[in-house]
């Protein structure tokens, strides 16, 4: 048994990111669908529609409508999307970010850590083929959701959050502007689905996953993350 486990571990450790395709079916008794944005109609916000059983009372049967709930499982439960680790998640927000006209795209990496790792050829097997260069704020610009909110601007991120939370985009903007809520939305993570943390919004769950020098691989860590968000994790650390 131990020999087989060691063999499986070695296989996973040597697995290239391009070897792993991740896909799950929606949770049983429900289906995934998308609602459009309120201020930005092109935005598609994921939800899960749960089918309810009929209520039977003596000789009467009452039909119960399905209910729609917040879905944070990502594209992994979308039957129309197949996610491959080497390609990364679909780019949800890049257009939103560039349309604001306040960021520049760097033409390379200036991190010493990045170049040290790049020159370590023992890591060649697990490199991602589509490394993207980071964006940065233009001079004298601020690219946070708090900044936009204080300027009275409703962003696509705020609209996305409003649909998820079932409230008005202006309410989202005002709560962020007042400092009572935050929308973590780094410009260099355009793949993220915006969510909000604040006292007047839904409770959020942060899932913690840990890796190990003994038994972890890229494929295993990504798989942990997909299970965490499938069962309700809004964020993963």
PDB file of C-alpha atoms in Angstrom:
ATOM      1  CA  UNK A   1       0.000   0.000   0.000  1.00  0.00           C
ATOM      2  CA  UNK A   2       2.786   2.441   0.962  1.00  0.00           C
ATOM      3  CA  UNK A   3       4.594   1.715  -2.295  1.00  0.00           C
ATOM      4  CA  UNK A   4       1.447   2.593  -4.290  1.00  0.00           C
ATOM      5  CA  UNK A   5       0.963   5.807  -2.307  1.00  0.00           C
ATOM      6  CA  UNK A   6       4.564   6.850  -2.970  1.00  0.00           C
ATOM      7  CA  UNK A   7       4.093   6.098  -6.651  1.00  0.00           C
ATOM      8  CA  UNK A   8       0.917   8.238  -6.826  1.00  0.00           C
ATOM      9  CA  UNK A   9       2.675  11.051  -4.992  1.00  0.00           C
ATOM     10  CA  UNK A  10       5.641  11.040  -7.386  1.00  0.00           C
ATOM     11  CA  UNK A  11       3.264  11.051 -10.343  1.00  0.00           C
ATOM     12  CA  UNK A  12       1.406  14.096  -9.014  1.00  0.00           C
ATOM     13  CA  UNK A  13       4.613  15.898  -8.068  1.00  0.00           C
ATOM     14  CA  UNK A  14       5.933  15.542 -11.607  1.00  0.00           C
ATOM     15  CA  UNK A  15       2.656  16.538 -13.205  1.00  0.00           C
ATOM     16  CA  UNK A  16       2.822  19.505 -15.533  1.00  0.00           C
ATOM     17  CA  UNK A  17       0.130  22.151 -14.989  1.00  0.00           C
ATOM     18  CA  UNK A  18      -1.139  21.452 -18.501  1.00  0.00           C
ATOM     19  CA  UNK A  19      -1.921  17.850 -17.518  1.00  0.00           C
ATOM     20  CA  UNK A  20      -4.772  18.791 -15.215  1.00  0.00           C
ATOM     21  CA  UNK A  21      -8.248  19.732 -16.384  1.00  0.00           C
ATOM     22  CA  UNK A  22     -10.707  20.612 -13.630  1.00  0.00           C
ATOM     23  CA  UNK A  23     -14.459  20.321 -13.996  1.00  0.00           C
ATOM     24  CA  UNK A  24     -17.298  19.595 -11.586  1.00  0.00           C
ATOM     25  CA  UNK A  25     -21.028  19.222 -11.991  1.00  0.00           C
ATOM     26  CA  UNK A  26     -23.255  21.671 -10.084  1.00  0.00           C
ATOM     27  CA  UNK A  27     -24.381  20.537  -6.649  1.00  0.00           C
ATOM     28  CA  UNK A  28     -27.201  17.999  -6.866  1.00  0.00           C
ATOM     29  CA  UNK A  29     -30.722  19.400  -6.868  1.00  0.00           C
ATOM     30  CA  UNK A  30     -29.598  22.657  -8.420  1.00  0.00           C
ATOM     31  CA  UNK A  31     -28.449  24.235 -11.644  1.00  0.00           C
ATOM     32  CA  UNK A  32     -26.033  27.050 -12.380  1.00  0.00           C
ATOM     33  CA  UNK A  33     -27.224  30.132 -14.217  1.00  0.00           C
ATOM     34  CA  UNK A  34     -26.285  33.805 -14.571  1.00  0.00           C
ATOM     35  CA  UNK A  35     -28.053  37.092 -13.850  1.00  0.00           C
ATOM     36  CA  UNK A  36     -27.251  40.280 -15.768  1.00  0.00           C
ATOM     37  CA  UNK A  37     -25.834  43.403 -14.191  1.00  0.00           C
ATOM     38  CA  UNK A  38     -28.119  46.304 -13.281  1.00  0.00           C
ATOM     39  CA  UNK A  39     -25.928  49.225 -14.344  1.00  0.00           C
ATOM     40  CA  UNK A  40     -23.792  47.165 -16.742  1.00  0.00           C
ATOM     41  CA  UNK A  41     -26.147  44.651 -18.473  1.00  0.00           C
ATOM     42  CA  UNK A  42     -23.248  42.731 -20.076  1.00  0.00           C
ATOM     43  CA  UNK A  43     -22.062  41.540 -16.665  1.00  0.00           C
ATOM     44  CA  UNK A  44     -22.996  37.937 -15.880  1.00  0.00           C
ATOM     45  CA  UNK A  45     -23.228  37.044 -12.182  1.00  0.00           C
ATOM     46  CA  UNK A  46     -23.348  33.341 -11.210  1.00  0.00           C
ATOM     47  CA  UNK A  47     -26.172  31.901  -9.143  1.00  0.00           C
ATOM     48  CA  UNK A  48     -27.399  28.464  -8.173  1.00  0.00           C
ATOM     49  CA  UNK A  49     -31.109  27.634  -8.594  1.00  0.00           C
ATOM     50  CA  UNK A  50     -32.227  25.068  -6.022  1.00  0.00           C
ATOM     51  CA  UNK A  51     -35.258  22.920  -6.735  1.00  0.00           C
ATOM     52  CA  UNK A  52     -37.654  22.572  -3.783  1.00  0.00           C
ATOM     53  CA  UNK A  53     -40.003  19.675  -3.107  1.00  0.00           C
ATOM     54  CA  UNK A  54     -43.738  20.291  -3.078  1.00  0.00           C
ATOM     55  CA  UNK A  55     -45.425  20.789   0.284  1.00  0.00           C
ATOM     56  CA  UNK A  56     -48.002  18.099   0.991  1.00  0.00           C
ATOM     57  CA  UNK A  57     -50.713  18.955   3.549  1.00  0.00           C
ATOM     58  CA  UNK A  58     -53.400  16.305   4.012  1.00  0.00           C
ATOM     59  CA  UNK A  59     -55.081  16.161   0.597  1.00  0.00           C
ATOM     60  CA  UNK A  60     -53.454  19.248  -0.922  1.00  0.00           C
ATOM     61  CA  UNK A  61     -50.155  19.673  -2.703  1.00  0.00           C
ATOM     62  CA  UNK A  62     -48.578  23.135  -2.815  1.00  0.00           C
ATOM     63  CA  UNK A  63     -45.958  23.845  -5.443  1.00  0.00           C
ATOM     64  CA  UNK A  64     -42.809  25.550  -4.134  1.00  0.00           C
ATOM     65  CA  UNK A  65     -40.880  27.753  -6.530  1.00  0.00           C
ATOM     66  CA  UNK A  66     -37.130  27.149  -6.795  1.00  0.00           C
ATOM     67  CA  UNK A  67     -34.884  29.550  -4.903  1.00  0.00           C
ATOM     68  CA  UNK A  68     -31.806  31.308  -6.226  1.00  0.00           C
ATOM     69  CA  UNK A  69     -28.712  31.519  -4.043  1.00  0.00           C
ATOM     70  CA  UNK A  70     -25.274  33.130  -4.209  1.00  0.00           C
ATOM     71  CA  UNK A  71     -22.833  30.815  -6.025  1.00  0.00           C
ATOM     72  CA  UNK A  72     -19.100  31.175  -5.328  1.00  0.00           C
ATOM     73  CA  UNK A  73     -17.975  27.895  -6.926  1.00  0.00           C
ATOM     74  CA  UNK A  74     -16.506  29.725  -9.921  1.00  0.00           C
ATOM     75  CA  UNK A  75     -16.525  28.461 -13.492  1.00  0.00           C
ATOM     76  CA  UNK A  76     -15.628  24.956 -12.315  1.00  0.00           C
ATOM     77  CA  UNK A  77     -19.347  24.081 -12.047  1.00  0.00           C
ATOM     78  CA  UNK A  78     -20.288  25.618 -15.392  1.00  0.00           C
ATOM     79  CA  UNK A  79     -20.967  22.847 -17.900  1.00  0.00           C
ATOM     80  CA  UNK A  80     -19.937  25.177 -20.740  1.00  0.00           C
ATOM     81  CA  UNK A  81     -16.477  25.884 -19.340  1.00  0.00           C
ATOM     82  CA  UNK A  82     -13.487  23.569 -18.997  1.00  0.00           C
ATOM     83  CA  UNK A  83     -10.652  24.929 -16.877  1.00  0.00           C
ATOM     84  CA  UNK A  84      -7.077  23.917 -17.570  1.00  0.00           C
ATOM     85  CA  UNK A  85      -4.492  25.008 -15.004  1.00  0.00           C
ATOM     86  CA  UNK A  86      -1.929  26.042 -17.609  1.00  0.00           C
ATOM     87  CA  UNK A  87      -4.418  28.380 -19.284  1.00  0.00           C
ATOM     88  CA  UNK A  88      -5.750  29.867 -16.065  1.00  0.00           C
ATOM     89  CA  UNK A  89      -9.235  31.120 -15.292  1.00  0.00           C
ATOM     90  CA  UNK A  90     -11.287  33.151 -17.783  1.00  0.00           C
ATOM     91  CA  UNK A  91     -10.376  36.837 -17.778  1.00  0.00           C
ATOM     92  CA  UNK A  92     -13.444  38.452 -16.233  1.00  0.00           C
ATOM     93  CA  UNK A  93     -12.307  41.992 -15.410  1.00  0.00           C
ATOM     94  CA  UNK A  94      -9.507  43.125 -17.758  1.00  0.00           C
ATOM     95  CA  UNK A  95     -11.875  45.129 -19.941  1.00  0.00           C
ATOM     96  CA  UNK A  96     -13.444  46.756 -16.883  1.00  0.00           C
ATOM     97  CA  UNK A  97      -9.984  47.768 -15.667  1.00  0.00           C
ATOM     98  CA  UNK A  98      -8.630  49.099 -18.965  1.00  0.00           C
ATOM     99  CA  UNK A  99     -11.867  50.950 -19.791  1.00  0.00           C
ATOM    100  CA  UNK A 100     -11.270  53.181 -16.766  1.00  0.00           C
ATOM    101  CA  UNK A 101      -8.123  54.512 -18.469  1.00  0.00           C
ATOM    102  CA  UNK A 102      -6.057  54.769 -15.290  1.00  0.00           C
ATOM    103  CA  UNK A 103      -3.617  51.854 -15.581  1.00  0.00           C
ATOM    104  CA  UNK A 104      -0.465  51.091 -17.563  1.00  0.00           C
ATOM    105  CA  UNK A 105       0.659  47.632 -18.661  1.00  0.00           C
ATOM    106  CA  UNK A 106       4.266  46.858 -17.739  1.00  0.00           C
ATOM    107  CA  UNK A 107       6.457  45.336 -20.429  1.00  0.00           C
ATOM    108  CA  UNK A 108       8.321  43.021 -18.071  1.00  0.00           C
ATOM    109  CA  UNK A 109       8.862  41.862 -14.522  1.00  0.00           C
ATOM    110  CA  UNK A 110      11.136  43.916 -12.253  1.00  0.00           C
ATOM    111  CA  UNK A 111      11.053  41.624  -9.234  1.00  0.00           C
ATOM    112  CA  UNK A 112      14.400  40.071  -8.225  1.00  0.00           C
ATOM    113  CA  UNK A 113      12.457  37.077  -6.873  1.00  0.00           C
ATOM    114  CA  UNK A 114      10.806  36.543 -10.280  1.00  0.00           C
ATOM    115  CA  UNK A 115      14.152  36.537 -12.114  1.00  0.00           C
ATOM    116  CA  UNK A 116      15.765  34.234  -9.562  1.00  0.00           C
ATOM    117  CA  UNK A 117      12.980  31.700 -10.033  1.00  0.00           C
ATOM    118  CA  UNK A 118      13.025  32.137 -13.810  1.00  0.00           C
ATOM    119  CA  UNK A 119      16.705  31.184 -13.896  1.00  0.00           C
ATOM    120  CA  UNK A 120      16.121  28.075 -11.756  1.00  0.00           C
ATOM    121  CA  UNK A 121      15.821  25.392 -14.474  1.00  0.00           C
ATOM    122  CA  UNK A 122      14.754  22.754 -11.973  1.00  0.00           C
ATOM    123  CA  UNK A 123      11.355  24.483 -12.101  1.00  0.00           C
ATOM    124  CA  UNK A 124      10.950  24.258 -15.881  1.00  0.00           C
ATOM    125  CA  UNK A 125       8.498  21.342 -15.662  1.00  0.00           C
ATOM    126  CA  UNK A 126       5.960  23.290 -13.651  1.00  0.00           C
ATOM    127  CA  UNK A 127       6.137  26.679 -15.336  1.00  0.00           C
ATOM    128  CA  UNK A 128       2.977  28.239 -16.657  1.00  0.00           C
ATOM    129  CA  UNK A 129       3.170  29.002 -20.391  1.00  0.00           C
ATOM    130  CA  UNK A 130       1.128  32.223 -20.365  1.00  0.00           C
ATOM    131  CA  UNK A 131       2.839  34.454 -17.809  1.00  0.00           C
ATOM    132  CA  UNK A 132       1.169  37.871 -17.846  1.00  0.00           C
ATOM    133  CA  UNK A 133       2.910  41.119 -17.074  1.00  0.00           C
ATOM    134  CA  UNK A 134       1.434  43.198 -14.258  1.00  0.00           C
ATOM    135  CA  UNK A 135      -0.469  46.446 -14.531  1.00  0.00           C
ATOM    136  CA  UNK A 136       0.153  49.521 -12.394  1.00  0.00           C
ATOM    137  CA  UNK A 137      -1.731  52.742 -11.722  1.00  0.00           C
ATOM    138  CA  UNK A 138      -0.843  55.677 -13.938  1.00  0.00           C
ATOM    139  CA  UNK A 139       0.920  58.602 -12.296  1.00  0.00           C
ATOM    140  CA  UNK A 140      -1.404  60.576  -9.997  1.00  0.00           C
ATOM    141  CA  UNK A 141      -4.125  57.917 -10.272  1.00  0.00           C
ATOM    142  CA  UNK A 142      -5.664  55.627  -7.669  1.00  0.00           C
ATOM    143  CA  UNK A 143      -7.192  52.304  -8.735  1.00  0.00           C
ATOM    144  CA  UNK A 144      -9.017  51.116  -5.613  1.00  0.00           C
ATOM    145  CA  UNK A 145     -12.748  50.557  -5.319  1.00  0.00           C
ATOM    146  CA  UNK A 146     -12.714  52.900  -2.300  1.00  0.00           C
ATOM    147  CA  UNK A 147     -11.310  55.710  -4.447  1.00  0.00           C
ATOM    148  CA  UNK A 148     -13.949  55.225  -7.150  1.00  0.00           C
ATOM    149  CA  UNK A 149     -16.727  55.015  -4.558  1.00  0.00           C
ATOM    150  CA  UNK A 150     -15.660  58.288  -2.943  1.00  0.00           C
ATOM    151  CA  UNK A 151     -15.683  59.900  -6.398  1.00  0.00           C
ATOM    152  CA  UNK A 152     -19.303  58.814  -6.825  1.00  0.00           C
ATOM    153  CA  UNK A 153     -18.446  56.251  -9.511  1.00  0.00           C
ATOM    154  CA  UNK A 154     -20.338  52.952  -9.690  1.00  0.00           C
ATOM    155  CA  UNK A 155     -17.898  50.419 -11.127  1.00  0.00           C
ATOM    156  CA  UNK A 156     -18.698  47.078 -12.796  1.00  0.00           C
ATOM    157  CA  UNK A 157     -17.294  45.448  -9.633  1.00  0.00           C
ATOM    158  CA  UNK A 158     -19.875  47.298  -7.517  1.00  0.00           C
ATOM    159  CA  UNK A 159     -22.644  46.333  -9.929  1.00  0.00           C
ATOM    160  CA  UNK A 160     -21.544  42.688  -9.815  1.00  0.00           C
ATOM    161  CA  UNK A 161     -21.625  42.763  -6.014  1.00  0.00           C
ATOM    162  CA  UNK A 162     -25.064  44.404  -5.992  1.00  0.00           C
ATOM    163  CA  UNK A 163     -26.548  41.601  -8.099  1.00  0.00           C
ATOM    164  CA  UNK A 164     -24.996  38.959  -5.831  1.00  0.00           C
ATOM    165  CA  UNK A 165     -26.219  40.676  -2.694  1.00  0.00           C
ATOM    166  CA  UNK A 166     -29.670  41.547  -4.026  1.00  0.00           C
ATOM    167  CA  UNK A 167     -29.322  45.282  -3.449  1.00  0.00           C
ATOM    168  CA  UNK A 168     -28.916  48.512  -5.396  1.00  0.00           C
ATOM    169  CA  UNK A 169     -25.488  49.382  -6.898  1.00  0.00           C
ATOM    170  CA  UNK A 170     -25.703  52.852  -5.356  1.00  0.00           C
ATOM    171  CA  UNK A 171     -26.101  51.285  -1.919  1.00  0.00           C
ATOM    172  CA  UNK A 172     -22.927  49.262  -2.520  1.00  0.00           C
ATOM    173  CA  UNK A 173     -21.052  52.386  -3.619  1.00  0.00           C
ATOM    174  CA  UNK A 174     -22.205  54.403  -0.609  1.00  0.00           C
ATOM    175  CA  UNK A 175     -21.215  51.705   1.902  1.00  0.00           C
ATOM    176  CA  UNK A 176     -17.746  51.386   0.353  1.00  0.00           C
ATOM    177  CA  UNK A 177     -17.344  55.176   0.263  1.00  0.00           C
ATOM    178  CA  UNK A 178     -18.302  55.410   3.942  1.00  0.00           C
ATOM    179  CA  UNK A 179     -15.665  52.821   4.864  1.00  0.00           C
ATOM    180  CA  UNK A 180     -18.239  50.326   6.116  1.00  0.00           C
ATOM    181  CA  UNK A 181     -17.495  47.760   3.388  1.00  0.00           C
ATOM    182  CA  UNK A 182     -14.647  46.672   1.142  1.00  0.00           C
ATOM    183  CA  UNK A 183     -14.417  45.034  -2.288  1.00  0.00           C
ATOM    184  CA  UNK A 184     -11.041  43.252  -2.648  1.00  0.00           C
ATOM    185  CA  UNK A 185     -10.308  43.663  -6.364  1.00  0.00           C
ATOM    186  CA  UNK A 186      -6.607  43.890  -7.192  1.00  0.00           C
ATOM    187  CA  UNK A 187      -6.061  45.070 -10.770  1.00  0.00           C
ATOM    188  CA  UNK A 188      -3.584  42.220 -11.306  1.00  0.00           C
ATOM    189  CA  UNK A 189      -6.205  39.592 -10.562  1.00  0.00           C
ATOM    190  CA  UNK A 190      -8.677  40.208 -13.389  1.00  0.00           C
ATOM    191  CA  UNK A 191      -9.981  36.642 -13.074  1.00  0.00           C
ATOM    192  CA  UNK A 192     -11.549  37.151  -9.640  1.00  0.00           C
ATOM    193  CA  UNK A 193     -15.300  37.337  -9.081  1.00  0.00           C
ATOM    194  CA  UNK A 194     -15.949  40.505  -7.045  1.00  0.00           C
ATOM    195  CA  UNK A 195     -17.378  40.091  -3.546  1.00  0.00           C
ATOM    196  CA  UNK A 196     -17.994  42.497  -0.698  1.00  0.00           C
ATOM    197  CA  UNK A 197     -17.296  42.337   3.024  1.00  0.00           C
ATOM    198  CA  UNK A 198     -19.275  44.626   5.305  1.00  0.00           C
ATOM    199  CA  UNK A 199     -21.750  44.707   8.148  1.00  0.00           C
ATOM    200  CA  UNK A 200     -24.782  45.269   5.884  1.00  0.00           C
ATOM    201  CA  UNK A 201     -23.937  42.453   3.487  1.00  0.00           C
ATOM    202  CA  UNK A 202     -24.039  38.664   3.507  1.00  0.00           C
ATOM    203  CA  UNK A 203     -21.637  36.807   5.776  1.00  0.00           C
ATOM    204  CA  UNK A 204     -18.532  35.651   3.918  1.00  0.00           C
ATOM    205  CA  UNK A 205     -16.472  32.512   4.517  1.00  0.00           C
ATOM    206  CA  UNK A 206     -12.682  32.510   4.241  1.00  0.00           C
ATOM    207  CA  UNK A 207     -11.231  29.041   3.683  1.00  0.00           C
ATOM    208  CA  UNK A 208      -7.654  28.259   4.666  1.00  0.00           C
ATOM    209  CA  UNK A 209      -5.734  25.571   2.817  1.00  0.00           C
ATOM    210  CA  UNK A 210      -2.164  24.530   3.550  1.00  0.00           C
ATOM    211  CA  UNK A 211       0.514  22.936   1.433  1.00  0.00           C
ATOM    212  CA  UNK A 212       3.262  20.572   2.443  1.00  0.00           C
ATOM    213  CA  UNK A 213       6.802  20.047   1.238  1.00  0.00           C
ATOM    214  CA  UNK A 214       6.184  16.323   1.662  1.00  0.00           C
ATOM    215  CA  UNK A 215       2.915  15.708  -0.161  1.00  0.00           C
ATOM    216  CA  UNK A 216       1.832  18.760  -2.168  1.00  0.00           C
ATOM    217  CA  UNK A 217       1.797  19.426  -5.883  1.00  0.00           C
ATOM    218  CA  UNK A 218       0.301  22.178  -8.017  1.00  0.00           C
ATOM    219  CA  UNK A 219      -2.581  19.952  -9.088  1.00  0.00           C
ATOM    220  CA  UNK A 220      -3.363  18.973  -5.484  1.00  0.00           C
ATOM    221  CA  UNK A 221      -3.351  22.574  -4.255  1.00  0.00           C
ATOM    222  CA  UNK A 222      -5.637  23.763  -7.039  1.00  0.00           C
ATOM    223  CA  UNK A 223      -7.950  20.840  -6.351  1.00  0.00           C
ATOM    224  CA  UNK A 224      -8.117  21.823  -2.662  1.00  0.00           C
ATOM    225  CA  UNK A 225      -9.107  25.326  -3.700  1.00  0.00           C
ATOM    226  CA  UNK A 226     -11.865  24.132  -6.026  1.00  0.00           C
ATOM    227  CA  UNK A 227     -13.386  21.992  -3.269  1.00  0.00           C
ATOM    228  CA  UNK A 228     -13.195  24.892  -0.825  1.00  0.00           C
ATOM    229  CA  UNK A 229     -15.161  27.247  -3.080  1.00  0.00           C
ATOM    230  CA  UNK A 230     -17.568  24.487  -4.143  1.00  0.00           C
ATOM    231  CA  UNK A 231     -18.704  24.134  -0.550  1.00  0.00           C
ATOM    232  CA  UNK A 232     -19.082  27.849   0.088  1.00  0.00           C
ATOM    233  CA  UNK A 233     -15.697  29.504   0.515  1.00  0.00           C
ATOM    234  CA  UNK A 234     -15.827  33.083  -0.751  1.00  0.00           C
ATOM    235  CA  UNK A 235     -12.086  33.557  -0.396  1.00  0.00           C
ATOM    236  CA  UNK A 236      -9.193  31.125  -0.018  1.00  0.00           C
ATOM    237  CA  UNK A 237      -5.884  31.701   1.733  1.00  0.00           C
TER     238      UNK A 237
END
